[in-house]
Amino acid sequence: MIEELETKSKYVPVTKQMVSKAYKKVKQNKGSAGIDKINIKEFDANLEKNLYKIWNRMSSGSYFPPAVKEVEIPKSDGKTRKLGIPTIGDRIAQMVVKDYLEPEFEKIFHENSYGYRPNRSAHNALEKVRENCWKYDWVIDLDIKGFFDNIDHELLMKAVEKHTDEKWVKMYIRRWLESPVEQQDGTKVFKLGKGTPQGGVISPLLANLFLHYSIDIWVTKYYPSCPFVRYADDMIIHCQTKEEAEFILSKVRERLNQCKLELSEAKTKIVYCKDYRRKGDSENVKFDFLGYSFQPRTTKSKINGKPFLGFDCAISKKSRTKIIAELRELKYNRVSEIEIERLAELLNPKLSGWINYYGKFRAIELHKLFRRLTLRLMKWVQNKYKITSRRKAYDWLRSKMKSSPRLFAHWRAGYIYI
C-alpha cells in the first residue's frame, strides 16, 4: 500500500494519500476489468507499484487515460445500452479528481437532483415524486435522447471552469472526455467534441453538473411554481394544468436544443395523475420512473379501511418482466446436484436486492413475482427428487419452509405461498 504521507509535486497537487483513498473506494465498488483485462485481484497483486505509477504520472501531469472498454447491456425493450468500462487504474485516477471536485459541486447542486450524489438515493427521488403527484394534477415525463452520448464538451468545460481554477483538474477532465472507446471488435472510436461514456467514475458527476446548468436552475428560475425531480438524466416536472404542462414542455424542448441536446419525442409524454378527486380524462394516466410505475391504484383508507382510487407507485411491469427473465436465465430449477441450502445461497443476494429496492413502496405488488419463484422452486424439487406429483413437491417445500423459515430471503420477508 502507498504510504500515507502527503507528498506534493511541484507540478500537480495530487498526493499519495489522495490516490490511496481513491483506490479504497474503487475496490469497494468492485467492477470488472477494462481493456487491459486486469481485475482488482490482479491489480492488488502488485498494489504498491501500481498505485505509485498512478500517483507519479498524475502528479507530474503525464497521466494519459487508456481507451475505455465498450460493453452492451440488454434493455427491457430489446435494445442495448452501451457502457464504457475504464481500467482499474483509470478508475482510481478518475476517483482522485471526483473526490477533489465533488464537495465543491455539492454546494451548488439543486435539492431536487438525486442521482449519484452522497446521501441521496433513488428511493428519495421516488418519495418526492410520489408526494408531488398528490399535489399536482399533471406530470411531464422527460426523456433526453442519448444524453451521455451527446454532452457537448465545450459547454461542459465551461461549467467546470466556473467552479475550479485548477489547471490540472481541467487538463485531466479534457483528456478523459477525449479518450477513445474500444468497441468489442477492437476498433477504437474517438469522440468528436461530444459524449462521455456511461460507466466512468467521474461521468455521473460531470453529467449532473451539465444538467444543473442546462435544466435544473433554468426550470427553477423561469417556472418556480412547477417542482421537478431529477435522477441523472431521468426527469419529472409537475404542473397544475395540462395547458401549463404543454407550454413548459415546448420551452424545455427549446432549452435543450440551446444546450445541444434533444428530447426523445417517442418517450416523452404528459401524464394525468388520475385519482378519486380528479374526474378528468387523458390519453396517458401512467408513467415509469426508476423502475416503478406511477398510476391509478386502488388503496385502502387508513381512516376507515374503505377502498378508494389513489395515484401511487409500485414495481413496474418492465421491472417485473426483467426479473422473471433473469430468474429464467439462471435455470436453477435444472440444477439438481446441489442442495436447497446452496440454492438459497445463490439466489438470496438477488432476492434481497429486489425486495429492498422494489419493496419500498406497495410491497404487496411483489407477490406476483414471488408466486412465480415458488412454482420454479417446486420444479426444482421435482427434478432433484424425481417427484412427478406437484402436490408432493409442494408438501416437501412446505416442510422445508416450516423447519427453516429464514432459508430464502423472500420467506424472511413474508412472501410465502406454501
Tab-separated table of C-alpha atoms in Angstrom:
chain	number	residue	atom	x	y	z
A	1	MET	CA	0.000	0.000	0.000
A	2	ILE	CA	1.182	3.508	-0.761
A	3	GLU	CA	2.496	5.169	2.367
A	4	GLU	CA	0.007	7.586	3.933
A	5	LEU	CA	2.406	10.501	3.583
A	6	GLU	CA	1.264	13.554	1.660
A	7	THR	CA	3.955	14.298	-0.908
A	8	LYS	CA	3.117	17.218	-3.146
A	9	SER	CA	4.641	17.502	-6.571
A	10	LYS	CA	5.808	20.812	-7.901
A	11	TYR	CA	3.643	20.171	-10.978
A	12	VAL	CA	0.270	18.893	-9.771
A	13	PRO	CA	-1.012	18.810	-6.161
A	14	VAL	CA	-2.015	15.137	-6.294
A	15	THR	CA	-0.806	13.370	-3.176
A	16	LYS	CA	-0.175	9.721	-2.424
A	17	GLN	CA	-2.893	9.948	0.190
A	18	MET	CA	-5.406	11.080	-2.438
A	19	VAL	CA	-4.519	8.102	-4.638
A	20	SER	CA	-4.711	5.683	-1.695
A	21	LYS	CA	-8.135	6.991	-0.686
A	22	ALA	CA	-9.372	6.722	-4.285
A	23	TYR	CA	-8.106	3.138	-4.547
A	24	LYS	CA	-10.053	2.065	-1.452
A	25	LYS	CA	-13.280	3.459	-2.910
A	26	VAL	CA	-12.727	1.789	-6.282
A	27	LYS	CA	-12.023	-1.549	-4.608
A	28	GLN	CA	-15.157	-1.238	-2.503
A	29	ASN	CA	-17.248	-0.527	-5.601
A	30	LYS	CA	-15.800	-3.635	-7.306
A	31	GLY	CA	-16.440	-3.723	-11.062
A	32	SER	CA	-14.964	-5.632	-13.978
A	33	ALA	CA	-11.688	-5.250	-15.846
A	34	GLY	CA	-11.103	-2.742	-18.638
A	35	ILE	CA	-9.250	-3.179	-21.927
A	36	ASP	CA	-6.101	-4.361	-20.099
A	37	LYS	CA	-8.120	-7.317	-18.692
A	38	ILE	CA	-6.683	-6.694	-15.215
A	39	ASN	CA	-9.241	-7.203	-12.446
A	40	ILE	CA	-8.979	-5.877	-8.897
A	41	LYS	CA	-7.404	-9.100	-7.594
A	42	GLU	CA	-4.643	-8.953	-10.205
A	43	PHE	CA	-4.209	-5.220	-9.584
A	44	ASP	CA	-3.755	-5.922	-5.861
A	45	ALA	CA	-1.043	-8.495	-6.583
A	46	ASN	CA	1.319	-5.617	-7.386
A	47	LEU	CA	-0.511	-2.905	-5.485
A	48	GLU	CA	2.287	-0.651	-4.294
A	49	LYS	CA	3.871	-0.423	-7.731
A	50	ASN	CA	0.527	0.167	-9.458
A	51	LEU	CA	-0.532	2.939	-7.090
A	52	TYR	CA	2.890	4.572	-7.225
A	53	LYS	CA	2.704	4.670	-11.024
A	54	ILE	CA	-0.720	6.369	-10.943
A	55	TRP	CA	0.485	8.934	-8.397
A	56	ASN	CA	3.757	9.577	-10.208
A	57	ARG	CA	2.076	10.202	-13.540
A	58	MET	CA	-0.820	12.234	-12.173
A	59	SER	CA	1.411	14.413	-10.024
A	60	SER	CA	3.736	15.151	-12.941
A	61	GLY	CA	0.937	15.888	-15.393
A	62	SER	CA	1.940	12.952	-17.607
A	63	TYR	CA	-1.070	10.728	-16.955
A	64	PHE	CA	-2.999	9.831	-20.115
A	65	PRO	CA	-6.067	7.582	-19.749
A	66	PRO	CA	-6.223	4.360	-21.779
A	67	ALA	CA	-9.172	3.649	-24.043
A	68	VAL	CA	-12.472	2.716	-22.435
A	69	LYS	CA	-13.823	-0.792	-22.987
A	70	GLU	CA	-17.309	-0.771	-24.518
A	71	VAL	CA	-19.874	-3.341	-23.370
A	72	GLU	CA	-23.528	-3.657	-24.284
A	73	ILE	CA	-26.176	-4.173	-21.616
A	74	PRO	CA	-29.621	-5.506	-22.666
A	75	LYS	CA	-32.574	-3.151	-22.092
A	76	SER	CA	-36.171	-4.106	-21.380
A	77	ASP	CA	-37.276	-3.008	-24.869
A	78	GLY	CA	-34.939	-5.481	-26.564
A	79	LYS	CA	-32.328	-2.854	-27.402
A	80	THR	CA	-28.960	-2.451	-25.701
A	81	ARG	CA	-27.335	0.279	-23.636
A	82	LYS	CA	-23.647	0.926	-24.229
A	83	LEU	CA	-21.462	1.269	-21.152
A	84	GLY	CA	-17.823	2.272	-21.003
A	85	ILE	CA	-15.615	0.341	-18.579
A	86	PRO	CA	-12.313	2.069	-17.700
A	87	THR	CA	-9.347	0.082	-16.427
A	88	ILE	CA	-8.904	-0.310	-12.664
A	89	GLY	CA	-6.032	2.179	-12.730
A	90	ASP	CA	-8.032	4.743	-14.683
A	91	ARG	CA	-10.965	4.379	-12.311
A	92	ILE	CA	-8.612	5.259	-9.460
A	93	ALA	CA	-7.319	8.303	-11.341
A	94	GLN	CA	-10.879	9.428	-12.065
A	95	MET	CA	-11.793	8.934	-8.417
A	96	VAL	CA	-8.950	11.255	-7.379
A	97	VAL	CA	-10.434	14.092	-9.430
A	98	LYS	CA	-14.002	13.220	-8.449
A	99	ASP	CA	-13.103	13.356	-4.742
A	100	TYR	CA	-11.452	16.723	-5.300
A	101	LEU	CA	-14.396	18.294	-7.175
A	102	GLU	CA	-17.453	16.713	-5.571
A	103	PRO	CA	-17.512	18.770	-2.319
A	104	GLU	CA	-17.433	21.985	-4.347
A	105	PHE	CA	-20.126	20.829	-6.778
A	106	GLU	CA	-22.351	19.613	-3.944
A	107	LYS	CA	-22.567	23.185	-2.662
A	108	ILE	CA	-24.379	24.324	-5.804
A	109	PHE	CA	-26.370	21.263	-6.929
A	110	HIS	CA	-30.150	21.574	-6.729
A	111	GLU	CA	-32.016	19.960	-3.833
A	112	ASN	CA	-34.264	18.107	-6.305
A	113	SER	CA	-31.333	16.407	-8.037
A	114	TYR	CA	-30.890	12.924	-6.558
A	115	GLY	CA	-28.820	10.746	-8.894
A	116	TYR	CA	-25.286	9.673	-7.946
A	117	ARG	CA	-24.973	12.103	-5.072
A	118	PRO	CA	-23.801	11.497	-1.487
A	119	ASN	CA	-26.550	10.608	0.996
A	120	ARG	CA	-29.245	10.607	-1.717
A	121	SER	CA	-30.962	7.633	-3.260
A	122	ALA	CA	-33.471	6.538	-5.865
A	123	HIS	CA	-35.944	5.956	-3.021
A	124	ASN	CA	-35.585	9.621	-2.006
A	125	ALA	CA	-36.401	10.660	-5.578
A	126	LEU	CA	-39.372	8.291	-5.766
A	127	GLU	CA	-40.737	9.578	-2.460
A	128	LYS	CA	-40.546	13.158	-3.701
A	129	VAL	CA	-42.306	12.342	-6.997
A	130	ARG	CA	-44.958	10.459	-5.034
A	131	GLU	CA	-45.628	13.471	-2.798
A	132	ASN	CA	-45.738	15.847	-5.760
A	133	CYS	CA	-48.181	13.660	-7.676
A	134	TRP	CA	-50.650	14.002	-4.803
A	135	LYS	CA	-50.381	17.802	-5.002
A	136	TYR	CA	-50.132	18.405	-8.749
A	137	ASP	CA	-52.527	17.050	-11.377
A	138	TRP	CA	-50.151	16.763	-14.323
A	139	VAL	CA	-46.670	15.412	-14.969
A	140	ILE	CA	-44.137	15.902	-17.744
A	141	ASP	CA	-42.179	12.671	-18.095
A	142	LEU	CA	-38.962	13.803	-19.818
A	143	ASP	CA	-36.596	11.573	-21.756
A	144	ILE	CA	-33.401	13.080	-23.193
A	145	LYS	CA	-32.278	11.325	-26.343
A	146	GLY	CA	-28.832	9.729	-25.970
A	147	PHE	CA	-27.848	12.108	-23.188
A	148	PHE	CA	-24.425	10.685	-22.290
A	149	ASP	CA	-23.516	10.352	-25.973
A	150	ASN	CA	-24.360	13.979	-26.713
A	151	ILE	CA	-22.941	16.040	-23.836
A	152	ASP	CA	-21.136	18.899	-25.543
A	153	HIS	CA	-17.513	19.063	-24.378
A	154	GLU	CA	-17.106	22.822	-24.646
A	155	LEU	CA	-20.299	23.573	-22.734
A	156	LEU	CA	-19.290	21.051	-20.082
A	157	MET	CA	-15.800	22.513	-19.720
A	158	LYS	CA	-17.347	25.965	-19.407
A	159	ALA	CA	-19.349	24.686	-16.428
A	160	VAL	CA	-16.262	23.015	-14.905
A	161	GLU	CA	-14.219	26.209	-15.247
A	162	LYS	CA	-16.919	28.116	-13.393
A	163	HIS	CA	-16.072	26.117	-10.265
A	164	THR	CA	-12.342	25.476	-10.407
A	165	ASP	CA	-9.226	27.348	-11.478
A	166	GLU	CA	-7.025	24.271	-11.114
A	167	LYS	CA	-5.349	23.658	-14.458
A	168	TRP	CA	-4.554	20.035	-13.649
A	169	VAL	CA	-8.219	19.250	-12.981
A	170	LYS	CA	-9.326	20.798	-16.270
A	171	MET	CA	-6.476	19.086	-18.118
A	172	TYR	CA	-7.398	15.597	-16.896
A	173	ILE	CA	-11.138	16.065	-17.422
A	174	ARG	CA	-10.498	17.083	-21.017
A	175	ARG	CA	-8.251	14.050	-21.511
A	176	TRP	CA	-10.993	11.762	-20.224
A	177	LEU	CA	-13.533	13.404	-22.475
A	178	GLU	CA	-11.281	12.910	-25.469
A	179	SER	CA	-10.099	9.360	-24.706
A	180	PRO	CA	-11.332	6.787	-27.247
A	181	VAL	CA	-13.763	3.944	-26.770
A	182	GLU	CA	-12.640	0.462	-27.791
A	183	GLN	CA	-15.516	-1.499	-29.285
A	184	GLN	CA	-15.957	-5.250	-28.961
A	185	ASP	CA	-14.255	-5.895	-32.303
A	186	GLY	CA	-11.178	-3.912	-31.173
A	187	THR	CA	-11.979	-0.792	-33.196
A	188	LYS	CA	-11.210	2.460	-31.403
A	189	VAL	CA	-13.759	5.255	-31.782
A	190	PHE	CA	-12.730	8.813	-30.982
A	191	LYS	CA	-15.279	11.342	-29.755
A	192	LEU	CA	-15.765	14.433	-31.875
A	193	GLY	CA	-16.390	17.067	-29.267
A	194	LYS	CA	-19.294	15.386	-27.522
A	195	GLY	CA	-20.166	12.445	-25.295
A	196	THR	CA	-18.918	10.841	-22.113
A	197	PRO	CA	-19.249	7.068	-21.622
A	198	GLN	CA	-21.669	5.720	-19.055
A	199	GLY	CA	-19.704	3.615	-16.608
A	200	GLY	CA	-16.876	6.007	-15.840
A	201	VAL	CA	-16.278	7.088	-12.243
A	202	ILE	CA	-16.361	10.800	-12.992
A	203	SER	CA	-19.056	10.716	-15.713
A	204	PRO	CA	-22.075	10.927	-13.337
A	205	LEU	CA	-20.583	13.952	-11.546
A	206	LEU	CA	-19.939	15.738	-14.839
A	207	ALA	CA	-23.400	14.784	-16.106
A	208	ASN	CA	-25.007	16.272	-13.004
A	209	LEU	CA	-23.022	19.469	-13.489
A	210	PHE	CA	-24.092	19.714	-17.128
A	211	LEU	CA	-27.772	19.161	-16.297
A	212	HIS	CA	-27.579	21.523	-13.338
A	213	TYR	CA	-26.896	24.418	-15.680
A	214	SER	CA	-28.825	23.235	-18.716
A	215	ILE	CA	-32.109	22.356	-16.972
A	216	ASP	CA	-32.197	22.443	-13.136
A	217	ILE	CA	-31.584	26.104	-12.450
A	218	TRP	CA	-33.351	27.064	-15.687
A	219	VAL	CA	-36.626	25.434	-14.550
A	220	THR	CA	-36.202	26.911	-11.069
A	221	LYS	CA	-35.655	30.408	-12.443
A	222	TYR	CA	-38.394	30.551	-15.077
A	223	TYR	CA	-41.010	28.140	-13.704
A	224	PRO	CA	-40.635	28.176	-9.905
A	225	SER	CA	-44.250	27.051	-9.377
A	226	CYS	CA	-43.522	23.729	-11.130
A	227	PRO	CA	-41.362	21.477	-8.951
A	228	PHE	CA	-39.186	18.816	-10.588
A	229	VAL	CA	-37.326	15.695	-9.574
A	230	ARG	CA	-34.241	14.563	-11.471
A	231	TYR	CA	-32.230	11.373	-11.116
A	232	ALA	CA	-29.284	11.586	-13.544
A	233	ASP	CA	-30.942	12.127	-16.941
A	234	ASP	CA	-34.396	10.916	-15.826
A	235	MET	CA	-36.581	13.914	-15.009
A	236	ILE	CA	-40.162	14.550	-13.892
A	237	ILE	CA	-41.744	18.036	-13.890
A	238	HIS	CA	-45.046	18.604	-12.047
A	239	CYS	CA	-47.698	21.035	-13.307
A	240	GLN	CA	-51.162	22.184	-12.229
A	241	THR	CA	-52.877	22.108	-15.643
A	242	LYS	CA	-52.483	20.357	-18.976
A	243	GLU	CA	-52.049	23.700	-20.726
A	244	GLU	CA	-49.213	24.604	-18.356
A	245	ALA	CA	-47.557	21.223	-18.969
A	246	GLU	CA	-47.791	21.607	-22.753
A	247	PHE	CA	-46.327	25.123	-22.609
A	248	ILE	CA	-43.433	24.166	-20.333
A	249	LEU	CA	-42.667	21.079	-22.423
A	250	SER	CA	-42.318	23.277	-25.514
A	251	LYS	CA	-39.950	25.578	-23.617
A	252	VAL	CA	-37.922	22.639	-22.276
A	253	ARG	CA	-37.544	21.405	-25.844
A	254	GLU	CA	-36.160	24.806	-26.870
A	255	ARG	CA	-33.856	24.959	-23.862
A	256	LEU	CA	-32.361	21.543	-24.519
A	257	ASN	CA	-31.763	22.460	-28.144
A	258	GLN	CA	-29.827	25.513	-26.945
A	259	CYS	CA	-27.654	23.122	-24.910
A	260	LYS	CA	-27.150	20.831	-27.932
A	261	LEU	CA	-29.471	18.156	-26.576
A	262	GLU	CA	-32.861	16.936	-27.730
A	263	LEU	CA	-35.878	15.165	-26.338
A	264	SER	CA	-36.789	11.631	-27.260
A	265	GLU	CA	-40.238	12.549	-28.559
A	266	ALA	CA	-41.414	8.936	-28.548
A	267	LYS	CA	-40.634	8.506	-24.841
A	268	THR	CA	-41.514	11.980	-23.535
A	269	LYS	CA	-45.142	12.426	-22.524
A	270	ILE	CA	-47.610	14.437	-20.459
A	271	VAL	CA	-49.465	12.358	-17.861
A	272	TYR	CA	-52.647	12.987	-15.878
A	273	CYS	CA	-52.372	11.859	-12.232
A	274	LYS	CA	-55.892	10.482	-12.091
A	275	ASP	CA	-57.436	9.514	-8.755
A	276	TYR	CA	-60.776	9.721	-6.921
A	277	ARG	CA	-60.577	13.537	-6.773
A	278	ARG	CA	-59.542	14.080	-10.366
A	279	LYS	CA	-62.504	13.370	-12.615
A	280	GLY	CA	-60.942	14.455	-15.901
A	281	ASP	CA	-59.603	12.170	-18.597
A	282	SER	CA	-56.385	11.822	-20.558
A	283	GLU	CA	-54.688	9.536	-23.024
A	284	ASN	CA	-51.856	8.986	-20.514
A	285	VAL	CA	-52.505	8.201	-16.844
A	286	LYS	CA	-49.297	6.270	-16.165
A	287	PHE	CA	-45.544	6.843	-16.255
A	288	ASP	CA	-42.466	4.867	-15.238
A	289	PHE	CA	-39.641	6.285	-13.147
A	290	LEU	CA	-36.628	4.439	-11.724
A	291	GLY	CA	-38.169	1.007	-12.192
A	292	TYR	CA	-41.521	1.930	-10.624
A	293	SER	CA	-44.852	2.654	-12.339
A	294	PHE	CA	-46.935	5.616	-11.159
A	295	GLN	CA	-50.604	5.113	-11.993
A	296	PRO	CA	-54.144	5.000	-10.521
A	297	ARG	CA	-54.307	2.218	-7.924
A	298	THR	CA	-56.955	1.000	-5.525
A	299	THR	CA	-55.887	1.765	-1.969
A	300	LYS	CA	-57.445	1.170	1.437
A	301	SER	CA	-58.131	4.223	3.545
A	302	LYS	CA	-56.096	4.406	6.751
A	303	ILE	CA	-59.069	6.099	8.422
A	304	ASN	CA	-61.987	3.758	7.716
A	305	GLY	CA	-60.409	0.903	5.757
A	306	LYS	CA	-62.592	1.509	2.697
A	307	PRO	CA	-61.030	1.276	-0.784
A	308	PHE	CA	-60.526	4.372	-2.902
A	309	LEU	CA	-58.727	5.224	-6.129
A	310	GLY	CA	-55.331	6.775	-5.446
A	311	PHE	CA	-52.310	7.617	-7.591
A	312	ASP	CA	-49.300	5.705	-6.367
A	313	CYS	CA	-46.184	3.801	-7.395
A	314	ALA	CA	-45.211	0.142	-7.365
A	315	ILE	CA	-42.766	-2.088	-9.218
A	316	SER	CA	-43.275	-1.577	-12.950
A	317	LYS	CA	-44.313	-4.279	-15.363
A	318	LYS	CA	-40.990	-3.829	-17.186
A	319	SER	CA	-39.025	-4.385	-13.974
A	320	ARG	CA	-41.061	-7.452	-13.062
A	321	THR	CA	-40.620	-8.914	-16.555
A	322	LYS	CA	-36.870	-8.279	-16.383
A	323	ILE	CA	-36.572	-10.055	-13.027
A	324	ILE	CA	-38.584	-13.040	-14.255
A	325	ALA	CA	-36.338	-13.267	-17.321
A	326	GLU	CA	-33.265	-13.136	-15.079
A	327	LEU	CA	-34.610	-15.964	-12.923
A	328	ARG	CA	-35.338	-17.966	-16.049
A	329	GLU	CA	-31.803	-17.468	-17.357
A	330	LEU	CA	-30.355	-18.867	-14.136
A	331	LYS	CA	-32.024	-22.224	-14.939
A	332	TYR	CA	-31.581	-23.165	-11.304
A	333	ASN	CA	-34.603	-25.478	-11.404
A	334	ARG	CA	-32.493	-27.789	-13.583
A	335	VAL	CA	-29.513	-27.838	-11.199
A	336	SER	CA	-30.369	-30.940	-9.256
A	337	GLU	CA	-26.923	-31.843	-7.929
A	338	ILE	CA	-26.877	-29.112	-5.256
A	339	GLU	CA	-28.827	-28.981	-2.003
A	340	ILE	CA	-31.532	-26.422	-1.363
A	341	GLU	CA	-29.306	-24.608	1.152
A	342	ARG	CA	-26.772	-23.955	-1.617
A	343	LEU	CA	-29.563	-22.874	-3.953
A	344	ALA	CA	-30.674	-20.344	-1.350
A	345	GLU	CA	-27.087	-19.018	-1.081
A	346	LEU	CA	-27.041	-18.442	-4.848
A	347	LEU	CA	-30.446	-16.758	-5.003
A	348	ASN	CA	-30.546	-14.708	-1.805
A	349	PRO	CA	-28.277	-11.811	-2.868
A	350	LYS	CA	-30.542	-11.132	-5.843
A	351	LEU	CA	-33.752	-11.715	-3.881
A	352	SER	CA	-32.624	-9.366	-1.100
A	353	GLY	CA	-31.713	-6.686	-3.631
A	354	TRP	CA	-35.097	-6.889	-5.353
A	355	ILE	CA	-37.003	-6.862	-2.063
A	356	ASN	CA	-35.004	-3.943	-0.661
A	357	TYR	CA	-35.492	-1.842	-3.791
A	358	TYR	CA	-38.930	-2.765	-5.115
A	359	GLY	CA	-40.466	-3.464	-1.719
A	360	LYS	CA	-40.104	0.147	-0.569
A	361	PHE	CA	-43.482	1.219	-1.978
A	362	ARG	CA	-46.559	-1.031	-2.239
A	363	ALA	CA	-44.583	-4.172	-1.456
A	364	ILE	CA	-47.763	-6.197	-1.970
A	365	GLU	CA	-47.156	-5.944	-5.728
A	366	LEU	CA	-44.137	-8.263	-5.334
A	367	HIS	CA	-46.452	-11.176	-4.583
A	368	LYS	CA	-46.955	-11.822	-8.309
A	369	LEU	CA	-43.207	-12.124	-8.740
A	370	PHE	CA	-42.568	-14.467	-5.832
A	371	ARG	CA	-45.512	-16.723	-6.675
A	372	ARG	CA	-43.663	-17.478	-9.900
A	373	LEU	CA	-40.500	-18.140	-7.915
A	374	THR	CA	-42.378	-20.620	-5.717
A	375	LEU	CA	-43.531	-22.523	-8.807
A	376	ARG	CA	-39.954	-22.699	-10.059
A	377	LEU	CA	-38.744	-23.919	-6.674
A	378	MET	CA	-41.368	-26.653	-6.848
A	379	LYS	CA	-39.996	-27.674	-10.268
A	380	TRP	CA	-36.513	-27.808	-8.718
A	381	VAL	CA	-37.810	-30.165	-6.021
A	382	GLN	CA	-39.458	-32.351	-8.669
A	383	ASN	CA	-36.248	-32.548	-10.723
A	384	LYS	CA	-33.950	-33.216	-7.771
A	385	TYR	CA	-36.050	-35.860	-6.059
A	386	LYS	CA	-37.664	-37.313	-9.203
A	387	ILE	CA	-41.120	-36.380	-7.943
A	388	THR	CA	-43.846	-36.385	-10.577
A	389	SER	CA	-46.595	-35.100	-8.299
A	390	ARG	CA	-46.733	-31.322	-7.897
A	391	ARG	CA	-48.622	-31.864	-4.652
A	392	LYS	CA	-45.739	-33.871	-3.170
A	393	ALA	CA	-43.250	-31.234	-4.305
A	394	TYR	CA	-45.430	-28.597	-2.663
A	395	ASP	CA	-45.536	-30.615	0.590
A	396	TRP	CA	-41.745	-31.085	0.555
A	397	LEU	CA	-41.157	-27.357	0.088
A	398	ARG	CA	-43.702	-26.514	2.771
A	399	SER	CA	-41.972	-28.838	5.232
A	400	LYS	CA	-38.619	-27.189	4.480
A	401	MET	CA	-40.127	-23.732	4.980
A	402	LYS	CA	-41.504	-24.730	8.387
A	403	SER	CA	-38.169	-26.140	9.544
A	404	SER	CA	-36.063	-23.323	8.009
A	405	PRO	CA	-38.328	-20.257	7.680
A	406	ARG	CA	-35.360	-17.942	7.077
A	407	LEU	CA	-33.708	-20.023	4.384
A	408	PHE	CA	-34.789	-17.831	1.460
A	409	ALA	CA	-34.816	-14.031	1.563
A	410	HIS	CA	-38.404	-13.834	0.322
A	411	TRP	CA	-39.526	-16.234	3.054
A	412	ARG	CA	-37.917	-13.969	5.629
A	413	ALA	CA	-39.760	-11.010	4.100
A	414	GLY	CA	-43.126	-12.762	4.355
A	415	TYR	CA	-43.628	-13.746	0.709
A	416	ILE	CA	-44.809	-17.297	1.464
A	417	TYR	CA	-47.223	-19.305	-0.698
A	418	ILE	CA	-46.773	-22.762	0.711
